[in-house]
XYZ file of N, CA and C in Angstrom:
600
model
N 41.712 206.395 -132.724
C 41.173 206.706 -134.057
C 41.206 208.219 -134.276
N 41.633 208.637 -135.468
C 41.732 210.061 -135.800
C 40.338 210.685 -135.880
N 40.187 211.868 -135.271
C 38.932 212.620 -135.323
C 39.194 213.954 -136.019
N 38.423 214.246 -137.049
C 38.598 215.487 -137.795
C 38.135 216.678 -136.952
N 38.957 217.731 -136.921
C 38.562 218.973 -136.272
C 38.728 219.010 -134.767
N 39.376 218.006 -134.176
C 39.617 217.982 -132.735
C 41.081 218.335 -132.452
N 41.315 219.071 -131.384
C 42.687 219.441 -131.031
C 43.452 218.216 -130.526
N 44.672 218.053 -131.024
C 45.568 216.994 -130.574
C 46.749 217.652 -129.856
N 46.992 217.218 -128.633
C 48.190 217.640 -127.912
C 49.257 216.590 -128.177
N 50.343 216.983 -128.842
C 51.369 216.018 -129.239
C 52.743 216.438 -128.751
N 53.482 215.478 -128.209
C 54.875 215.716 -127.798
C 55.774 215.026 -128.807
N 56.270 215.833 -129.786
C 57.144 215.277 -130.809
C 58.494 214.903 -130.221
N 59.088 213.860 -130.751
C 60.413 213.436 -130.297
C 61.433 214.547 -130.585
N 62.355 214.740 -129.677
C 63.428 215.743 -129.794
C 62.911 217.183 -129.763
N 61.687 217.397 -129.250
C 61.166 218.747 -129.065
C 60.763 218.926 -127.610
N 61.036 220.108 -127.082
C 60.815 220.355 -125.661
C 59.346 220.544 -125.305
N 58.603 221.301 -126.121
C 57.222 221.610 -125.763
C 56.222 220.842 -126.617
N 54.995 220.756 -126.084
C 53.927 220.091 -126.810
C 53.444 220.957 -127.968
N 52.931 220.305 -129.002
C 52.354 221.005 -130.148
C 50.850 220.804 -130.169
N 50.126 221.836 -130.591
C 48.683 221.730 -130.804
C 48.441 221.440 -132.278
N 47.825 220.311 -132.572
C 47.600 219.888 -133.953
C 46.108 219.744 -134.214
N 45.760 219.717 -135.498
C 44.379 219.461 -135.890
C 44.380 218.722 -137.224
N 43.413 217.836 -137.398
C 43.264 217.097 -138.654
C 42.104 217.706 -139.430
N 42.360 218.072 -140.693
C 41.323 218.655 -141.541
C 41.214 217.855 -142.827
N 40.082 217.998 -143.494
C 39.841 217.288 -144.759
C 39.506 218.297 -145.833
N 40.302 218.332 -146.908
C 40.021 219.241 -148.003
C 38.915 218.682 -148.873
N 37.974 219.516 -149.251
C 36.870 219.091 -150.115
C 37.405 218.614 -151.457
N 36.775 217.581 -151.985
C 37.122 217.112 -153.321
C 38.139 215.994 -153.322
N 38.685 215.616 -152.148
C 39.643 214.519 -152.130
C 39.313 213.594 -150.962
N 38.184 212.877 -151.040
C 37.701 212.061 -149.928
C 38.756 211.064 -149.458
N 38.857 210.918 -148.142
C 39.775 209.941 -147.580
C 41.162 210.465 -147.330
N 41.507 211.611 -147.920
C 42.831 212.188 -147.710
C 42.729 213.319 -146.696
N 43.396 213.164 -145.569
C 43.347 214.128 -144.480
C 44.686 214.838 -144.352
N 44.653 216.024 -143.733
C 45.875 216.798 -143.533
C 46.077 217.081 -142.052
N 47.269 216.810 -141.567
C 47.643 217.111 -140.193
C 48.331 218.475 -140.196
N 47.764 219.421 -139.429
C 48.194 220.816 -139.465
C 48.538 221.297 -138.059
N 49.575 222.167 -137.951
C 49.848 222.855 -136.695
C 48.721 223.848 -136.438
N 48.060 223.745 -135.290
C 46.921 224.603 -135.007
C 47.340 226.063 -134.817
N 48.504 226.291 -134.224
C 48.916 227.657 -133.881
C 49.246 228.514 -135.098
N 49.929 227.921 -136.077
C 50.383 228.739 -137.209
C 49.914 228.229 -138.573
N 49.155 227.120 -138.578
C 48.655 226.596 -139.848
C 49.694 225.856 -140.670
N 50.846 225.544 -140.082
C 51.903 224.858 -140.835
C 51.488 223.426 -141.153
N 51.668 223.034 -142.416
C 51.357 221.676 -142.859
C 52.394 220.701 -142.288
N 51.927 219.542 -141.817
C 52.833 218.541 -141.266
C 52.839 217.261 -142.094
N 51.624 216.722 -142.390
C 51.563 215.409 -143.029
C 50.189 215.208 -143.657
N 50.124 214.418 -144.727
C 48.849 214.057 -145.358
C 48.736 212.549 -145.481
N 47.514 212.050 -145.431
C 47.277 210.623 -145.622
C 45.896 210.249 -145.131
N 45.587 208.962 -145.181
C 44.306 208.515 -144.669
C 44.386 208.378 -143.147
N 43.306 207.946 -142.526
C 43.250 207.849 -141.068
C 44.390 206.985 -140.526
N 44.595 205.824 -141.137
C 45.637 204.914 -140.670
C 47.029 205.505 -140.802
N 47.271 206.208 -141.914
C 48.597 206.796 -142.148
C 48.902 207.889 -141.134
N 47.893 208.713 -140.803
C 48.117 209.778 -139.817
C 48.334 209.191 -138.429
N 47.569 208.180 -138.068
C 47.799 207.483 -136.797
C 49.231 206.955 -136.718
N 49.662 206.313 -137.804
C 51.005 205.736 -137.843
C 52.073 206.819 -137.743
N 51.854 207.947 -138.451
C 52.809 209.052 -138.412
C 52.979 209.562 -136.981
N 51.860 209.782 -136.288
C 51.912 210.290 -134.914
C 52.586 209.290 -133.983
N 52.296 208.011 -134.170
C 52.900 206.984 -133.310
C 54.408 206.897 -133.497
N 54.869 207.147 -134.717
C 56.299 207.065 -135.015
C 57.041 208.309 -134.540
N 56.452 209.487 -134.764
C 57.171 210.739 -134.546
C 56.905 211.394 -133.193
N 55.973 210.876 -132.427
C 55.636 211.493 -131.138
C 55.890 210.529 -129.983
N 56.388 211.078 -128.874
C 56.500 210.279 -127.654
C 55.114 210.022 -127.084
N 54.206 210.996 -127.276
C 52.824 210.836 -126.815
C 51.928 211.798 -127.582
N 50.649 211.426 -127.720
C 49.657 212.328 -128.315
C 48.264 211.925 -127.857
N 47.470 212.947 -127.538
C 46.124 212.724 -127.033
C 45.207 213.853 -127.472
N 43.902 213.561 -127.480
C 42.934 214.607 -127.800
C 42.696 215.490 -126.582
N 42.557 216.772 -126.832
C 42.308 217.759 -125.790
C 40.853 218.174 -125.928
N 39.980 217.571 -125.130
C 38.540 217.737 -125.311
C 37.940 218.811 -124.403
N 36.672 219.096 -124.639
C 35.936 220.105 -123.875
C 35.234 221.049 -124.832
N 34.044 221.529 -124.482
C 33.256 222.367 -125.380
C 33.993 223.623 -125.814
N 34.623 224.309 -124.854
C 35.335 225.555 -125.176
C 36.522 225.281 -126.092
N 37.230 224.211 -125.796
C 38.393 223.844 -126.606
C 37.967 223.493 -128.023
N 36.873 222.733 -128.153
C 36.410 222.328 -129.472
C 35.905 223.523 -130.287
N 35.296 224.491 -129.615
C 34.849 225.709 -130.300
C 36.053 226.481 -130.824
N 37.113 226.550 -130.014
C 38.345 227.210 -130.438
C 38.955 226.480 -131.632
N 38.958 225.162 -131.554
C 39.519 224.359 -132.647
C 38.761 224.598 -133.941
N 37.431 224.625 -133.853
C 36.604 224.843 -135.044
C 36.891 226.207 -135.664
N 36.976 227.231 -134.830
C 37.248 228.582 -135.318
C 38.619 228.659 -135.969
N 39.615 228.088 -135.284
C 40.986 228.123 -135.805
C 41.102 227.293 -137.080
N 40.415 226.169 -137.099
C 40.460 225.303 -138.276
C 39.916 226.018 -139.503
N 38.848 226.803 -139.329
C 38.275 227.543 -140.453
C 39.279 228.555 -141.003
N 40.001 229.229 -140.098
C 41.022 230.189 -140.541
C 42.132 229.478 -141.315
N 42.582 228.356 -140.745
C 43.659 227.585 -141.387
C 43.218 227.081 -142.756
N 42.009 226.521 -142.812
C 41.511 225.977 -144.065
C 41.432 227.045 -145.144
N 40.962 228.225 -144.772
C 40.831 229.317 -145.727
C 42.181 229.669 -146.343
N 43.195 229.845 -145.489
C 44.533 230.208 -145.974
C 45.184 229.054 -146.720
N 44.990 227.846 -146.189
C 45.634 226.672 -146.758
C 45.112 226.370 -148.159
N 43.785 226.370 -148.298
C 43.180 226.088 -149.603
C 43.526 227.186 -150.602
N 43.495 228.439 -150.144
C 43.846 229.547 -151.028
C 45.278 229.403 -151.527
N 46.174 229.012 -150.632
C 47.569 228.838 -151.019
C 47.752 227.727 -152.029
N 47.008 226.632 -151.823
C 47.118 225.498 -152.752
C 46.629 225.862 -154.151
N 45.458 226.513 -154.209
C 44.838 226.737 -155.511
C 45.383 227.963 -156.234
N 46.159 228.808 -155.546
C 46.756 229.969 -156.203
C 48.231 229.786 -156.515
N 48.801 228.688 -156.047
C 50.235 228.470 -156.251
C 50.509 228.029 -157.684
N 51.540 228.635 -158.275
C 51.914 228.260 -159.646
C 53.298 227.625 -159.682
N 53.905 227.401 -158.499
C 55.221 226.786 -158.441
C 55.101 225.275 -158.581
N 56.259 224.619 -158.614
C 56.271 223.157 -158.667
C 55.534 222.620 -157.447
N 54.619 221.675 -157.655
C 53.734 221.248 -156.589
C 53.855 219.747 -156.322
N 53.427 219.359 -155.134
C 53.467 217.954 -154.752
C 52.381 217.170 -155.483
N 52.525 215.850 -155.447
C 51.509 214.988 -156.068
C 50.138 215.252 -155.466
N 50.057 215.307 -154.126
C 48.754 215.450 -153.484
C 48.082 216.770 -153.827
N 48.881 217.847 -153.915
C 48.322 219.143 -154.286
C 47.752 219.101 -155.697
N 48.522 218.559 -156.626
C 48.058 218.483 -158.015
C 46.848 217.556 -158.148
N 46.860 216.453 -157.415
C 45.724 215.523 -157.476
C 44.445 216.215 -157.013
N 44.542 217.012 -155.948
C 43.363 217.744 -155.465
C 42.849 218.698 -156.541
N 43.778 219.412 -157.182
C 43.375 220.361 -158.229
C 42.694 219.641 -159.384
N 43.283 218.512 -159.796
C 42.736 217.751 -160.919
C 41.335 217.242 -160.588
N 41.169 216.647 -159.402
C 39.873 216.097 -159.010
C 38.829 217.195 -158.895
N 39.200 218.319 -158.274
C 38.254 219.428 -158.151
C 37.857 219.982 -159.511
N 38.836 220.154 -160.375
C 38.572 220.695 -161.719
C 37.560 219.836 -162.470
N 37.788 218.516 -162.473
C 36.924 217.641 -163.257
C 35.631 217.279 -162.534
N 35.617 217.415 -161.208
C 34.361 217.268 -160.475
C 33.435 218.433 -160.807
N 34.012 219.631 -160.860
C 33.223 220.841 -161.123
C 32.586 220.848 -162.511
N 33.209 220.170 -163.469
C 32.629 220.151 -164.819
C 31.819 218.871 -165.074
N 31.650 218.053 -164.019
C 30.739 216.915 -164.109
C 31.306 215.629 -164.648
N 32.637 215.516 -164.732
C 33.229 214.293 -165.284
C 33.408 213.210 -164.234
N 33.765 213.589 -163.014
C 34.010 212.603 -161.963
C 32.684 212.035 -161.468
N 32.517 210.731 -161.681
C 31.270 210.061 -161.292
C 31.496 208.556 -161.325
N 30.869 207.847 -160.402
C 30.978 206.382 -160.390
C 30.464 205.781 -161.691
N 29.487 206.441 -162.313
C 28.918 205.948 -163.569
C 29.857 206.146 -164.752
N 30.933 206.923 -164.538
C 31.834 207.266 -165.636
C 33.098 206.406 -165.654
N 33.181 205.411 -164.778
C 34.425 204.642 -164.626
C 34.845 203.946 -165.924
N 33.898 203.341 -166.638
C 34.266 202.615 -167.866
C 34.760 203.576 -168.940
N 34.100 204.711 -169.057
C 34.548 205.720 -170.028
C 35.922 206.250 -169.648
N 36.133 206.478 -168.353
C 37.421 206.987 -167.898
C 38.525 205.957 -168.122
N 38.192 204.686 -167.958
C 39.179 203.637 -168.228
C 39.633 203.679 -169.682
N 38.703 203.925 -170.585
C 39.064 204.015 -172.001
C 39.974 205.213 -172.267
N 39.809 206.288 -171.471
C 40.721 207.436 -171.593
C 42.129 207.038 -171.158
N 42.226 206.191 -170.125
C 43.545 205.684 -169.703
C 44.187 204.915 -170.846
N 43.420 204.034 -171.472
C 43.932 203.225 -172.585
C 44.365 204.117 -173.746
N 43.559 205.142 -174.033
C 43.879 206.074 -175.122
C 45.216 206.775 -174.864
N 45.413 207.232 -173.617
C 46.657 207.930 -173.291
C 47.849 206.972 -173.281
N 47.612 205.718 -172.913
C 48.687 204.724 -172.987
C 49.108 204.501 -174.439
N 48.145 204.554 -175.339
C 48.469 204.435 -176.763
C 49.345 205.582 -177.235
N 49.032 206.810 -176.781
C 49.863 207.972 -177.117
C 51.272 207.813 -176.564
N 51.358 207.265 -175.344
C 52.664 207.043 -174.723
C 53.467 206.018 -175.511
N 52.813 204.936 -175.915
C 53.482 203.891 -176.698
C 54.023 204.453 -178.005
N 53.215 205.289 -178.663
C 53.656 205.907 -179.922
C 54.881 206.785 -179.684
N 54.847 207.576 -178.616
C 55.981 208.449 -178.314
C 57.261 207.672 -178.070
N 57.137 206.553 -177.337
C 58.316 205.720 -177.057
C 58.819 205.064 -178.339
N 57.906 204.506 -179.133
C 58.300 203.806 -180.364
C 58.940 204.735 -181.387
N 58.486 205.990 -181.432
C 59.015 206.957 -182.412
C 60.070 207.881 -181.799
N 60.459 207.578 -180.543
C 61.512 208.331 -179.866
C 61.211 209.832 -179.824
N 59.967 210.169 -179.475
C 59.546 211.566 -179.364
C 59.484 211.936 -177.885
N 60.547 212.558 -177.377
C 60.681 212.790 -175.940
C 59.576 213.693 -175.382
N 59.175 214.726 -176.125
C 58.128 215.630 -175.634
C 56.789 214.916 -175.554
N 56.508 214.069 -176.546
C 55.256 213.313 -176.524
C 55.247 212.339 -175.353
N 56.411 211.730 -175.082
C 56.515 210.803 -173.954
C 56.226 211.538 -172.648
N 56.841 212.716 -172.486
C 56.643 213.503 -171.262
C 55.169 213.885 -171.096
N 54.567 214.420 -172.169
C 53.155 214.821 -172.108
C 52.243 213.626 -171.834
N 52.551 212.513 -172.479
C 51.693 211.329 -172.346
C 51.779 210.731 -170.946
N 52.971 210.737 -170.349
C 53.100 210.236 -168.981
C 52.240 211.070 -168.030
N 52.265 212.383 -168.212
C 51.419 213.260 -167.407
C 49.946 212.980 -167.621
N 49.558 212.793 -168.896
C 48.146 212.528 -169.216
C 47.684 211.187 -168.638
N 48.578 210.187 -168.668
C 48.241 208.889 -168.090
C 47.962 209.030 -166.597
N 48.805 209.797 -165.907
C 48.604 210.001 -164.472
C 47.283 210.719 -164.192
N 46.981 211.738 -164.995
C 45.718 212.469 -164.809
C 44.537 211.520 -164.958
N 44.545 210.697 -165.998
C 43.412 209.793 -166.238
C 43.319 208.726 -165.150
N 44.464 208.288 -164.613
C 44.444 207.299 -163.525
C 43.917 207.901 -162.225
N 44.308 209.155 -161.949
C 43.794 209.851 -160.760
C 42.272 209.946 -160.826
N 41.754 210.309 -162.000
C 40.308 210.456 -162.176
C 39.596 209.103 -162.136
N 40.223 208.081 -162.712
C 39.634 206.740 -162.667
C 39.544 206.250 -161.220
N 40.602 206.453 -160.453
C 40.590 206.056 -159.040
C 39.465 206.772 -158.297
N 39.284 208.060 -158.594
C 38.227 208.834 -157.936
C 36.848 208.294 -158.311
N 36.667 207.949 -159.594
C 35.399 207.345 -160.029
C 35.096 206.072 -159.241
N 36.162 205.329 -158.903
C 36.018 204.045 -158.220
C 36.079 204.193 -156.699
N 36.035 205.459 -156.230
C 36.082 205.756 -154.790
C 37.374 205.250 -154.155
N 38.471 205.436 -154.888
C 39.799 205.053 -154.411
C 40.713 206.269 -154.446
N 41.816 206.179 -153.734
C 42.843 207.214 -153.740
C 44.070 206.608 -154.405
N 44.528 207.178 -155.518
C 45.613 206.581 -156.282
C 46.889 206.455 -155.450
N 47.140 207.428 -154.572
C 48.337 207.359 -153.731
C 48.228 206.205 -152.734
N 47.023 205.953 -152.221
C 46.820 204.793 -151.349
C 47.086 203.499 -152.117
N 46.645 203.459 -153.372
C 46.888 202.276 -154.217
C 48.384 202.065 -154.421
N 49.101 203.174 -154.641
C 50.549 203.094 -154.848
C 51.245 202.607 -153.576
N 50.828 203.138 -152.432
C 51.403 202.698 -151.158
C 51.147 201.220 -150.914
N 49.947 200.763 -151.271
C 49.608 199.353 -151.113
C 50.492 198.480 -152.003
N 50.691 198.919 -153.245
C 51.545 198.175 -154.173
C 52.978 198.123 -153.661
N 53.467 199.257 -153.140
C 54.827 199.310 -152.610
C 54.977 198.351 -151.427
N 53.959 198.275 -150.588
C 54.002 197.359 -149.454
C 54.147 195.911 -149.897
N 53.585 195.592 -151.056
C 53.660 194.226 -151.563
C 54.988 193.914 -152.237
N 55.608 194.902 -152.895
C 56.807 194.612 -153.701
C 58.127 194.959 -153.033
N 58.097 195.769 -151.951
C 59.356 196.290 -151.410
C 60.305 195.187 -150.928
N 59.761 194.082 -150.445
C 60.615 192.993 -149.955
C 60.543 191.750 -150.836
N 59.947 191.908 -152.019
C 59.772 190.746 -152.902
C 61.112 190.289 -153.462
N 61.319 188.988 -153.481
C 62.561 188.421 -154.021
C 62.303 187.868 -155.411
N 63.358 187.896 -156.234
C 63.245 187.394 -157.595
C 64.482 187.735 -158.399
N 64.355 187.679 -159.727
C 65.476 187.953 -160.627
C 65.018 188.807 -161.796
N 65.983 189.521 -162.387
C 65.708 190.297 -163.591
C 66.031 189.441 -164.804
N 65.042 189.261 -165.678
C 65.234 188.481 -166.898
C 64.732 189.287 -168.083
N 65.600 189.502 -169.056
C 65.258 190.259 -170.264
C 64.682 191.634 -169.939
N 65.237 192.248 -168.896
C 64.828 193.602 -168.541
C 63.593 193.690 -167.672
N 63.008 192.540 -167.285
C 61.826 192.538 -166.434
C 62.106 191.772 -165.146
N 61.503 192.246 -164.047
C 61.656 191.557 -162.767
C 60.669 190.407 -162.695
N 61.185 189.212 -162.401
C 60.341 188.032 -162.253
C 60.399 187.602 -160.789
N 59.231 187.584 -160.127
C 59.216 187.230 -158.708
C 59.591 185.764 -158.514
N 60.120 185.498 -157.333
C 60.694 184.185 -157.013
C 59.729 183.039 -157.278
N 58.457 183.217 -156.956
C 57.466 182.145 -157.117
C 57.184 181.802 -158.579
N 57.563 182.713 -159.503
C 57.319 182.477 -160.924
C 58.563 182.007 -161.678
N 59.705 181.918 -160.997
C 60.952 181.615 -161.688
C 60.985 180.209 -162.286
N 60.343 179.276 -161.620
C 60.392 177.878 -162.083
C 59.117 177.440 -162.783
N 58.273 178.402 -163.121
C 57.004 178.080 -163.791
C 57.236 177.891 -165.276
């Protein structure tokens, strides 16, 4: 089981020496962890506990925790340095960014102004519906800029809705992909119909 803030000694496949890794959690995005190189702060992978376990099992010949009071104190100190630089880099970057980086920014922004809350889920759902209406209008009237803006707005509202419901939208997407990636069926009138529904 993944432990936050503990040093991991990992022997990556096709690499000669072991790597010192650490798992950290950025504030504002519960359940999403980051696997970082302890020595230089290089980002390796993000995901929930299960995803990081799976990543290490796939990409490493072996990996184990390196325990001991002195080692853990070093890990804590190094982790604080890494977190400081890492978070600063994420929140000051203006270049094209990954989904996870943008999701963290969106959640933090709206958490800070008091919108993200379990009590706000129904209101947030209506915002999703509102943005879907804008998207539908853009598609129906062939307004490409409105379509682009509306797709972005739909994603923002879905990210916030997932947070209200204590879910991670990327985890939801991964779960959906796991269900459909091997699904059999046919395309009819531009829509995919799964095999079990073909004769209904």
